[in-house]
mmCIF file of C-alpha atoms in Angstrom:
data_model
loop_
_atom_site.group_PDB
_atom_site.id
_atom_site.type_symbol
_atom_site.label_atom_id
_atom_site.label_comp_id
_atom_site.label_asym_id
_atom_site.label_seq_id
_atom_site.Cartn_x
_atom_site.Cartn_y
_atom_site.Cartn_z
ATOM 1 C CA MET G 1 97.311 130.864 93.286
ATOM 2 C CA ARG G 2 100.666 129.188 92.977
ATOM 3 C CA ARG G 3 101.512 128.837 89.295
ATOM 4 C CA VAL G 4 102.490 125.257 88.406
ATOM 5 C CA VAL G 5 103.633 124.443 84.875
ATOM 6 C CA ILE G 6 104.124 120.856 83.744
ATOM 7 C CA ILE G 7 106.206 120.481 80.593
ATOM 8 C CA GLY G 8 105.197 117.647 78.289
ATOM 9 C CA TYR G 9 106.474 116.462 74.936
ATOM 10 C CA GLU G 10 105.940 113.634 72.468
ATOM 11 C CA ASP G 11 106.093 110.250 74.205
ATOM 12 C CA ALA G 12 105.969 111.677 77.714
ATOM 13 C CA ALA G 13 104.593 109.238 80.287
ATOM 14 C CA LEU G 14 100.985 109.952 81.187
ATOM 15 C CA LEU G 15 101.535 109.122 84.874
ATOM 16 C CA ASP G 16 104.431 111.558 85.017
ATOM 17 C CA ILE G 17 101.955 114.298 84.141
ATOM 18 C CA ALA G 18 98.907 112.966 85.984
ATOM 19 C CA CYS G 19 100.526 112.231 89.366
ATOM 20 C CA PRO G 20 101.691 115.772 90.160
ATOM 21 C CA SER G 21 98.695 117.450 88.530
ATOM 22 C CA ASP G 22 96.183 115.348 90.490
ATOM 23 C CA VAL G 23 98.018 115.911 93.781
ATOM 24 C CA PHE G 24 97.969 119.680 93.303
ATOM 25 C CA ASP G 25 94.365 119.539 92.119
ATOM 26 C CA ALA G 26 93.378 117.627 95.264
ATOM 27 C CA VAL G 27 94.695 120.534 97.328
ATOM 28 C CA ASN G 28 92.416 122.869 95.379
ATOM 29 C CA ARG G 29 89.422 120.598 95.917
ATOM 30 C CA LEU G 30 90.037 120.692 99.649
ATOM 31 C CA GLY G 31 89.685 124.456 99.497
ATOM 32 C CA VAL G 32 93.205 125.097 100.751
ATOM 33 C CA THR G 33 94.679 128.515 100.032
ATOM 34 C CA PRO G 34 96.774 129.425 98.305
ATOM 35 C CA GLY G 35 95.875 126.761 95.793
ATOM 36 C CA TYR G 36 97.561 125.784 92.553
ATOM 37 C CA ASP G 37 96.975 127.009 89.014
ATOM 38 C CA ILE G 38 98.059 123.935 87.041
ATOM 39 C CA ARG G 39 99.017 124.325 83.389
ATOM 40 C CA LEU G 40 100.373 121.847 80.848
ATOM 41 C CA ALA G 41 102.836 123.315 78.358
ATOM 42 C CA SER G 42 104.585 122.062 75.241
ATOM 43 C CA ILE G 43 107.250 123.598 73.065
ATOM 44 C CA ASP G 44 104.837 124.677 70.324
ATOM 45 C CA GLY G 45 101.494 124.580 72.138
ATOM 46 C CA ARG G 46 100.383 121.490 70.251
ATOM 47 C CA PRO G 47 98.742 118.517 71.998
ATOM 48 C CA VAL G 48 101.090 116.020 73.638
ATOM 49 C CA ARG G 49 100.855 112.345 72.704
ATOM 50 C CA SER G 50 101.801 110.188 75.656
ATOM 51 C CA THR G 51 103.656 106.889 75.494
ATOM 52 C CA SER G 52 100.349 105.073 76.048
ATOM 53 C CA GLY G 53 98.914 106.676 72.906
ATOM 54 C CA LEU G 54 96.537 109.037 74.705
ATOM 55 C CA THR G 55 96.789 112.660 73.608
ATOM 56 C CA LEU G 56 96.542 115.598 75.996
ATOM 57 C CA ALA G 57 95.526 119.135 75.109
ATOM 58 C CA VAL G 58 97.919 121.770 76.462
ATOM 59 C CA HIS G 59 97.351 125.226 77.897
ATOM 60 C CA GLU G 60 100.591 126.993 77.060
ATOM 61 C CA ARG G 61 103.400 127.139 74.540
ATOM 62 C CA LEU G 62 106.800 127.610 76.091
ATOM 63 C CA ASP G 63 107.970 130.536 73.995
ATOM 64 C CA ARG G 64 104.971 132.584 75.165
ATOM 65 C CA LEU G 65 105.220 131.588 78.798
ATOM 66 C CA SER G 66 106.843 133.884 81.326
ATOM 67 C CA GLY G 67 107.508 133.914 85.043
ATOM 68 C CA PRO G 68 107.383 134.213 87.875
ATOM 69 C CA LEU G 69 106.347 130.596 88.411
ATOM 70 C CA ASP G 70 106.012 128.686 91.638
ATOM 71 C CA THR G 71 106.778 125.156 90.443
ATOM 72 C CA LEU G 72 108.092 123.850 87.146
ATOM 73 C CA VAL G 73 107.692 120.111 86.486
ATOM 74 C CA VAL G 74 109.399 118.320 83.596
ATOM 75 C CA ALA G 75 107.761 114.997 82.811
ATOM 76 C CA GLY G 76 109.690 111.892 81.852
ATOM 77 C CA GLY G 77 108.918 109.266 79.268
ATOM 78 C CA LEU G 78 110.390 107.426 76.330
ATOM 79 C CA GLY G 79 110.700 110.695 74.441
ATOM 80 C CA HIS G 80 113.036 112.258 77.019
ATOM 81 C CA GLU G 81 116.185 112.046 74.893
ATOM 82 C CA ALA G 82 114.527 113.684 71.894
ATOM 83 C CA ALA G 83 113.172 116.367 74.218
ATOM 84 C CA ALA G 84 116.621 116.905 75.719
ATOM 85 C CA ALA G 85 118.037 117.354 72.214
ATOM 86 C CA ASP G 86 115.486 120.061 71.369
ATOM 87 C CA VAL G 87 117.417 123.308 71.823
ATOM 88 C CA ARG G 88 114.214 125.339 71.833
ATOM 89 C CA LEU G 89 112.884 123.367 74.787
ATOM 90 C CA THR G 90 116.074 123.503 76.841
ATOM 91 C CA THR G 91 116.549 127.212 76.128
ATOM 92 C CA HIS G 92 113.064 128.092 77.353
ATOM 93 C CA LEU G 93 113.479 125.735 80.296
ATOM 94 C CA ARG G 94 116.600 127.607 81.418
ATOM 95 C CA ARG G 95 114.807 130.930 81.012
ATOM 96 C CA LEU G 96 111.784 129.826 83.012
ATOM 97 C CA ALA G 97 113.862 128.110 85.688
ATOM 98 C CA ALA G 98 115.511 131.445 86.486
ATOM 99 C CA ALA G 99 112.084 132.845 87.356
ATOM 100 C CA THR G 100 110.762 129.783 89.220
ATOM 101 C CA ARG G 101 110.763 129.071 92.947
ATOM 102 C CA ARG G 102 111.453 125.373 92.486
ATOM 103 C CA VAL G 103 112.233 123.205 89.488
ATOM 104 C CA THR G 104 111.389 119.507 89.450
ATOM 105 C CA SER G 105 111.560 116.516 87.171
ATOM 106 C CA VAL G 106 109.797 113.182 87.146
ATOM 107 C CA CYS G 107 111.601 110.016 86.092
ATOM 108 C CA THR G 108 113.672 110.590 82.949
ATOM 109 C CA GLY G 109 112.662 114.238 82.903
ATOM 110 C CA SER G 110 115.981 114.663 84.696
ATOM 111 C CA THR G 111 117.637 114.170 81.314
ATOM 112 C CA VAL G 112 115.921 117.316 80.053
ATOM 113 C CA LEU G 113 116.973 119.256 83.145
ATOM 114 C CA ALA G 114 120.549 118.072 82.680
ATOM 115 C CA ALA G 115 120.569 119.029 79.006
ATOM 116 C CA ALA G 116 119.450 122.510 80.040
ATOM 117 C CA GLY G 117 122.406 122.713 82.427
ATOM 118 C CA LEU G 118 120.176 122.837 85.495
ATOM 119 C CA LEU G 119 121.714 119.780 87.180
ATOM 120 C CA THR G 120 125.399 120.544 86.664
ATOM 121 C CA GLY G 121 127.195 120.278 89.980
ATOM 122 C CA ARG G 122 124.097 118.883 91.646
ATOM 123 C CA ARG G 123 123.081 115.506 93.033
ATOM 124 C CA ALA G 124 120.132 113.987 91.181
ATOM 125 C CA THR G 125 118.204 110.793 90.616
ATOM 126 C CA THR G 126 116.223 109.262 87.779
ATOM 127 C CA HIS G 127 114.538 105.982 86.910
ATOM 128 C CA TRP G 128 116.890 103.163 87.958
ATOM 129 C CA PHE G 129 116.769 101.627 84.469
ATOM 130 C CA TRP G 130 118.196 104.782 82.871
ATOM 131 C CA ALA G 131 120.583 105.810 85.659
ATOM 132 C CA SER G 132 123.783 104.402 84.152
ATOM 133 C CA ARG G 133 123.114 105.934 80.744
ATOM 134 C CA PHE G 134 122.159 109.227 82.370
ATOM 135 C CA ALA G 135 125.369 109.326 84.401
ATOM 136 C CA GLY G 136 127.456 108.554 81.334
ATOM 137 C CA SER G 137 125.816 111.296 79.301
ATOM 138 C CA TYR G 138 126.087 113.981 81.992
ATOM 139 C CA PRO G 139 129.318 113.531 83.990
ATOM 140 C CA GLY G 140 128.781 116.883 85.672
ATOM 141 C CA VAL G 141 125.787 115.466 87.538
ATOM 142 C CA THR G 142 126.207 113.300 90.635
ATOM 143 C CA VAL G 143 123.695 110.555 89.870
ATOM 144 C CA ASP G 144 122.262 108.487 92.722
ATOM 145 C CA PRO G 145 119.876 105.832 91.344
ATOM 146 C CA ALA G 146 118.684 104.612 94.740
ATOM 147 C CA PRO G 147 116.351 107.249 96.290
ATOM 148 C CA LEU G 148 112.773 107.998 95.313
ATOM 149 C CA PHE G 149 113.551 111.684 95.048
ATOM 150 C CA ILE G 150 116.348 114.108 95.822
ATOM 151 C CA ARG G 151 116.344 117.797 96.635
ATOM 152 C CA ASP G 152 119.456 119.815 95.873
ATOM 153 C CA GLY G 153 118.804 123.474 96.520
ATOM 154 C CA ASN G 154 115.615 124.428 94.729
ATOM 155 C CA VAL G 155 115.908 121.570 92.221
ATOM 156 C CA TYR G 156 114.085 118.304 92.843
ATOM 157 C CA THR G 157 114.512 115.125 90.805
ATOM 158 C CA SER G 158 112.460 111.984 91.281
ATOM 159 C CA ALA G 159 112.679 108.360 90.283
ATOM 160 C CA GLY G 160 110.418 106.353 88.030
ATOM 161 C CA VAL G 161 106.760 107.068 87.370
ATOM 162 C CA THR G 162 104.757 106.832 90.617
ATOM 163 C CA SER G 163 107.537 108.417 92.659
ATOM 164 C CA ALA G 164 106.030 111.612 91.202
ATOM 165 C CA LEU G 165 103.195 111.054 93.660
ATOM 166 C CA ASP G 166 105.635 110.928 96.574
ATOM 167 C CA LEU G 167 107.457 114.028 95.383
ATOM 168 C CA ALA G 168 104.252 115.993 94.794
ATOM 169 C CA LEU G 169 102.974 115.087 98.273
ATOM 170 C CA ALA G 170 106.305 116.226 99.711
ATOM 171 C CA LEU G 171 105.926 119.547 97.883
ATOM 172 C CA VAL G 172 102.397 119.946 99.267
ATOM 173 C CA GLU G 173 103.703 119.222 102.758
ATOM 174 C CA GLU G 174 106.416 121.798 102.197
ATOM 175 C CA ASP G 175 103.791 124.380 101.199
ATOM 176 C CA HIS G 176 100.907 123.557 103.533
ATOM 177 C CA GLY G 177 102.182 121.244 106.247
ATOM 178 C CA PRO G 178 101.827 117.522 107.009
ATOM 179 C CA ASP G 179 98.111 117.608 107.872
ATOM 180 C CA ILE G 180 97.122 118.801 104.401
ATOM 181 C CA ALA G 181 99.522 116.322 102.775
ATOM 182 C CA ARG G 182 97.898 113.508 104.770
ATOM 183 C CA GLU G 183 94.431 114.664 103.751
ATOM 184 C CA VAL G 184 95.441 114.752 100.082
ATOM 185 C CA ALA G 185 96.919 111.258 100.396
ATOM 186 C CA ARG G 186 93.661 110.075 101.965
ATOM 187 C CA HIS G 187 91.612 111.515 99.097
ATOM 188 C CA LEU G 188 93.896 109.848 96.579
ATOM 189 C CA VAL G 189 93.584 106.564 98.499
ATOM 190 C CA THR G 190 97.300 106.227 98.920
ATOM 191 C CA TYR G 191 99.722 106.167 101.811
ATOM 192 C CA LEU G 192 101.348 109.348 102.955
ATOM 193 C CA GLN G 193 104.320 109.959 100.737
ATOM 194 C CA ARG G 194 107.270 107.632 101.025
ATOM 195 C CA PRO G 195 110.393 109.450 102.196
ATOM 196 C CA GLY G 196 112.769 110.505 99.473
ATOM 197 C CA ASN G 197 115.576 108.285 100.724
ATOM 198 C CA GLN G 198 113.521 105.105 100.404
ATOM 199 C CA ALA G 199 114.936 102.760 97.777
ATOM 200 C CA GLN G 200 113.312 102.831 94.342
ATOM 201 C CA VAL G 201 113.169 99.055 94.059
ATOM 202 C CA SER G 202 112.806 96.538 96.852
ATOM 203 C CA MET G 203 115.523 93.900 96.702
ATOM 204 C CA PHE G 204 112.745 91.315 96.973
ATOM 205 C CA LEU G 205 111.214 92.682 93.762
ATOM 206 C CA THR G 206 114.453 92.789 91.831
ATOM 207 C CA ALA G 207 114.415 90.452 88.853
ATOM 208 C CA ALA G 208 115.618 87.047 89.968
ATOM 209 C CA PRO G 209 118.747 85.680 88.319
ATOM 210 C CA SER G 210 117.975 83.726 85.192
ATOM 211 C CA SER G 211 118.124 79.959 84.976
ATOM 212 C CA ALA G 212 121.767 80.340 83.960
ATOM 213 C CA HIS G 213 122.355 81.560 87.507
ATOM 214 C CA ARG G 214 120.563 78.683 89.186
ATOM 215 C CA VAL G 215 122.727 78.646 92.289
ATOM 216 C CA VAL G 216 122.254 82.377 92.953
ATOM 217 C CA HIS G 217 118.515 82.069 92.449
ATOM 218 C CA GLN G 218 118.390 79.082 94.779
ATOM 219 C CA VAL G 219 120.321 80.876 97.499
ATOM 220 C CA THR G 220 118.409 84.176 97.319
ATOM 221 C CA THR G 221 115.136 82.246 97.522
ATOM 222 C CA HIS G 222 116.505 80.363 100.517
ATOM 223 C CA ILE G 223 117.459 83.654 102.186
ATOM 224 C CA ALA G 224 114.040 85.240 101.654
ATOM 225 C CA ALA G 225 112.275 82.174 103.063
ATOM 226 C CA GLY G 226 114.370 81.876 106.215
ATOM 227 C CA LEU G 227 115.708 85.206 107.414
ATOM 228 C CA ALA G 228 115.722 84.080 111.046
ATOM 229 C CA GLY G 229 117.908 81.044 110.350
ATOM 230 C CA ASP G 230 121.607 80.492 109.887
ATOM 231 C CA LEU G 231 122.472 82.494 106.785
ATOM 232 C CA SER G 232 126.212 82.597 107.212
ATOM 233 C CA THR G 233 128.211 82.166 104.031
ATOM 234 C CA PRO G 234 129.306 78.622 105.018
ATOM 235 C CA ALA G 235 125.688 77.634 105.703
ATOM 236 C CA LEU G 236 124.479 79.113 102.419
ATOM 237 C CA ALA G 237 127.241 77.427 100.459
ATOM 238 C CA ALA G 238 126.415 74.093 102.068
ATOM 239 C CA ALA G 239 122.723 74.510 101.266
ATOM 240 C CA ALA G 240 123.576 75.234 97.629
ATOM 241 C CA GLY G 241 126.146 72.461 97.368
ATOM 242 C CA VAL G 242 128.986 74.750 96.341
ATOM 243 C CA SER G 243 132.123 76.039 98.000
ATOM 244 C CA GLU G 244 132.152 79.325 99.903
ATOM 245 C CA ARG G 245 134.584 80.718 97.370
ATOM 246 C CA GLN G 246 132.340 79.815 94.440
ATOM 247 C CA LEU G 247 129.259 81.247 96.129
ATOM 248 C CA THR G 248 131.071 84.494 96.863
ATOM 249 C CA ARG G 249 132.227 84.703 93.248
ATOM 250 C CA LEU G 250 128.704 84.045 91.895
ATOM 251 C CA PHE G 251 127.163 86.739 94.131
ATOM 252 C CA ALA G 252 129.788 89.256 93.081
ATOM 253 C CA GLU G 253 129.283 88.422 89.404
ATOM 254 C CA HIS G 254 125.480 88.366 89.327
ATOM 255 C CA LEU G 255 124.378 90.588 92.218
ATOM 256 C CA GLY G 256 127.351 92.872 92.679
ATOM 257 C CA THR G 257 127.649 92.116 96.375
ATOM 258 C CA SER G 258 128.773 89.425 98.798
ATOM 259 C CA PRO G 259 126.476 86.823 100.391
ATOM 260 C CA SER G 260 126.866 88.386 103.833
ATOM 261 C CA ARG G 261 126.033 91.895 102.588
ATOM 262 C CA TYR G 262 123.037 90.585 100.682
ATOM 263 C CA VAL G 263 121.763 88.839 103.813
ATOM 264 C CA ARG G 264 122.223 91.976 105.904
ATOM 265 C CA ALA G 265 120.316 94.090 103.392
ATOM 266 C CA ALA G 266 117.522 91.500 103.127
ATOM 267 C CA ARG G 267 117.153 91.371 106.893
ATOM 268 C CA ALA G 268 117.123 95.171 107.140
ATOM 269 C CA GLU G 269 114.392 95.477 104.518
ATOM 270 C CA ALA G 270 112.315 92.755 106.171
ATOM 271 C CA ALA G 271 112.739 94.505 109.511
ATOM 272 C CA ALA G 272 111.599 97.774 107.927
ATOM 273 C CA GLN G 273 108.476 95.986 106.724
ATOM 274 C CA LEU G 274 107.699 94.658 110.201
ATOM 275 C CA LEU G 275 108.361 98.009 111.847
ATOM 276 C CA THR G 276 105.901 99.765 109.557
ATOM 277 C CA THR G 277 103.157 97.129 109.363
ATOM 278 C CA THR G 278 103.093 95.695 112.901
ATOM 279 C CA GLU G 279 103.355 96.807 116.511
ATOM 280 C CA LEU G 280 105.958 94.192 117.357
ATOM 281 C CA PRO G 281 108.569 95.451 119.816
ATOM 282 C CA LEU G 282 112.046 95.955 118.502
ATOM 283 C CA SER G 283 113.280 92.818 120.251
ATOM 284 C CA ALA G 284 110.724 90.676 118.394
ATOM 285 C CA VAL G 285 111.586 92.283 115.048
ATOM 286 C CA THR G 286 115.239 91.586 115.781
ATOM 287 C CA ARG G 287 114.567 87.876 116.379
ATOM 288 C CA ARG G 288 112.246 87.402 113.396
ATOM 289 C CA CYS G 289 114.718 88.936 110.984
ATOM 290 C CA GLY G 290 117.729 87.043 112.255
ATOM 291 C CA PHE G 291 119.726 89.873 113.765
ATOM 292 C CA GLY G 292 121.878 88.791 116.671
ATOM 293 C CA SER G 293 120.980 91.823 118.788
ATOM 294 C CA THR G 294 118.998 95.050 118.659
ATOM 295 C CA GLU G 295 122.294 96.910 118.326
ATOM 296 C CA THR G 296 123.125 94.872 115.207
ATOM 297 C CA LEU G 297 119.710 95.789 113.798
ATOM 298 C CA ARG G 298 120.278 99.417 114.683
ATOM 299 C CA GLN G 299 123.620 99.500 112.867
ATOM 300 C CA ALA G 300 122.083 97.866 109.789
ATOM 301 C CA PHE G 301 119.315 100.493 109.761
ATOM 302 C CA LEU G 302 121.751 103.347 110.076
ATOM 303 C CA ASP G 303 123.683 101.943 107.100
ATOM 304 C CA HIS G 304 120.682 101.238 104.880
ATOM 305 C CA TYR G 305 118.140 103.914 105.878
ATOM 306 C CA ASP G 306 120.259 106.559 107.607
ATOM 307 C CA ALA G 307 117.907 106.328 110.582
ATOM 308 C CA ALA G 308 117.512 104.343 113.778
ATOM 309 C CA PRO G 309 114.694 101.730 113.761
ATOM 310 C CA SER G 310 112.521 103.739 116.173
ATOM 311 C CA ALA G 311 112.900 106.900 114.105
ATOM 312 C CA TYR G 312 112.142 104.959 110.922
ATOM 313 C CA ARG G 313 108.955 103.593 112.472
ATOM 314 C CA ARG G 314 107.791 107.052 113.551
ATOM 315 C CA ALA G 315 108.477 108.498 110.106
ATOM 316 C CA HIS G 316 106.350 105.844 108.411
ATOM 317 C CA ARG G 317 103.196 106.078 110.496
ATOM 318 C CA ARG G 318 99.963 105.605 108.597
ATOM 319 C CA GLN G 319 97.577 108.500 108.864
ATOM 320 C CA ASP G 320 94.463 106.323 109.024
ATOM 321 C CA ARG G 321 95.615 104.131 111.937
ATOM 322 C CA ALA G 322 95.830 106.650 114.740
ATOM 323 C CA SER G 323 95.579 103.969 117.410
ATOM 324 C CA SER G 324 98.660 102.086 116.250
ATOM 325 C CA GLY G 325 100.381 104.823 114.286
ATOM 326 C CA ILE G 326 101.913 102.357 111.794
ATOM 327 C CA ARG G 327 102.023 102.726 108.049
ATOM 328 C CA PRO G 328 103.244 100.103 105.589
ATOM 329 C CA PRO G 329 106.045 101.083 103.236
ATOM 330 C CA ALA G 330 105.808 100.894 99.483
ATOM 331 C CA SER G 331 108.069 97.870 99.247
ATOM 332 C CA THR G 332 106.658 94.378 99.700
ATOM 333 C CA ALA G 333 109.519 92.730 101.478
ATOM 334 C CA SER G 334 109.001 89.109 102.353
ATOM 335 C CA THR G 335 109.284 88.165 106.011
#
């Protein structure tokens, strides 16, 4: 059995513990060997109260735990900063990491890894909401808040909450191959894991500008509703009744980008949705999303997804639609 230890603490997120443990347990229930011996540990062996108020019994106390271990998982949660400040926890984490094949964190569990010195000089991710604070606290870590998960050597960090499911499925695929990972995903009634470089948050799900940013809200809504139309900066400014200069300033101030870059990203995400949920040919996807040519679409995909459209489509095939081979992505981009 592969020894898997999940480290919890007060105010850890229940999903951060449940997602990886249930994925590994599903492998065991399929009768795959070697399976996983899953243990929950805390610093003193006492039960762990999650952020939702539910309390979990634990199997191990860290000071009595020894390697070798196969996989070490540090959960995230609102208590991550207190956990990171616990010298006992970080000391034992460093000790165990030295005798572990791979070390992982879920969500803000990356803070605990960083406090233990396990992310210094590495690239890592965390929940987008905490990324700026995380980067400021640990300048030795190269923080990328965009991906769902990142592997740097034998250390894996993942984004918020349910990205733990994607990471755990990726670990299962690493151990047992894609067929077993697909079967686990089927049993959990989920899609095969999203690739690590998929964005944490769809731009169409990003909180809309407040009423104080009425013009920006009006324009982004207009963009989402008419991706195939004329979305040049002059056309958008005219639709909003403002000058091009003012529109550009408002986008920079409230969205941190230009109108043209926002449009390109919106079209790329909408195209990704069509590629993974339909069998439309690339030419039709190009027209529907407002790209001038398939080459323009291809360049946008290379910039945003580091993959050509055809490769992106193949990588996101759904396991339960063998005839069409298409799987929808996690994001719900409007088309």
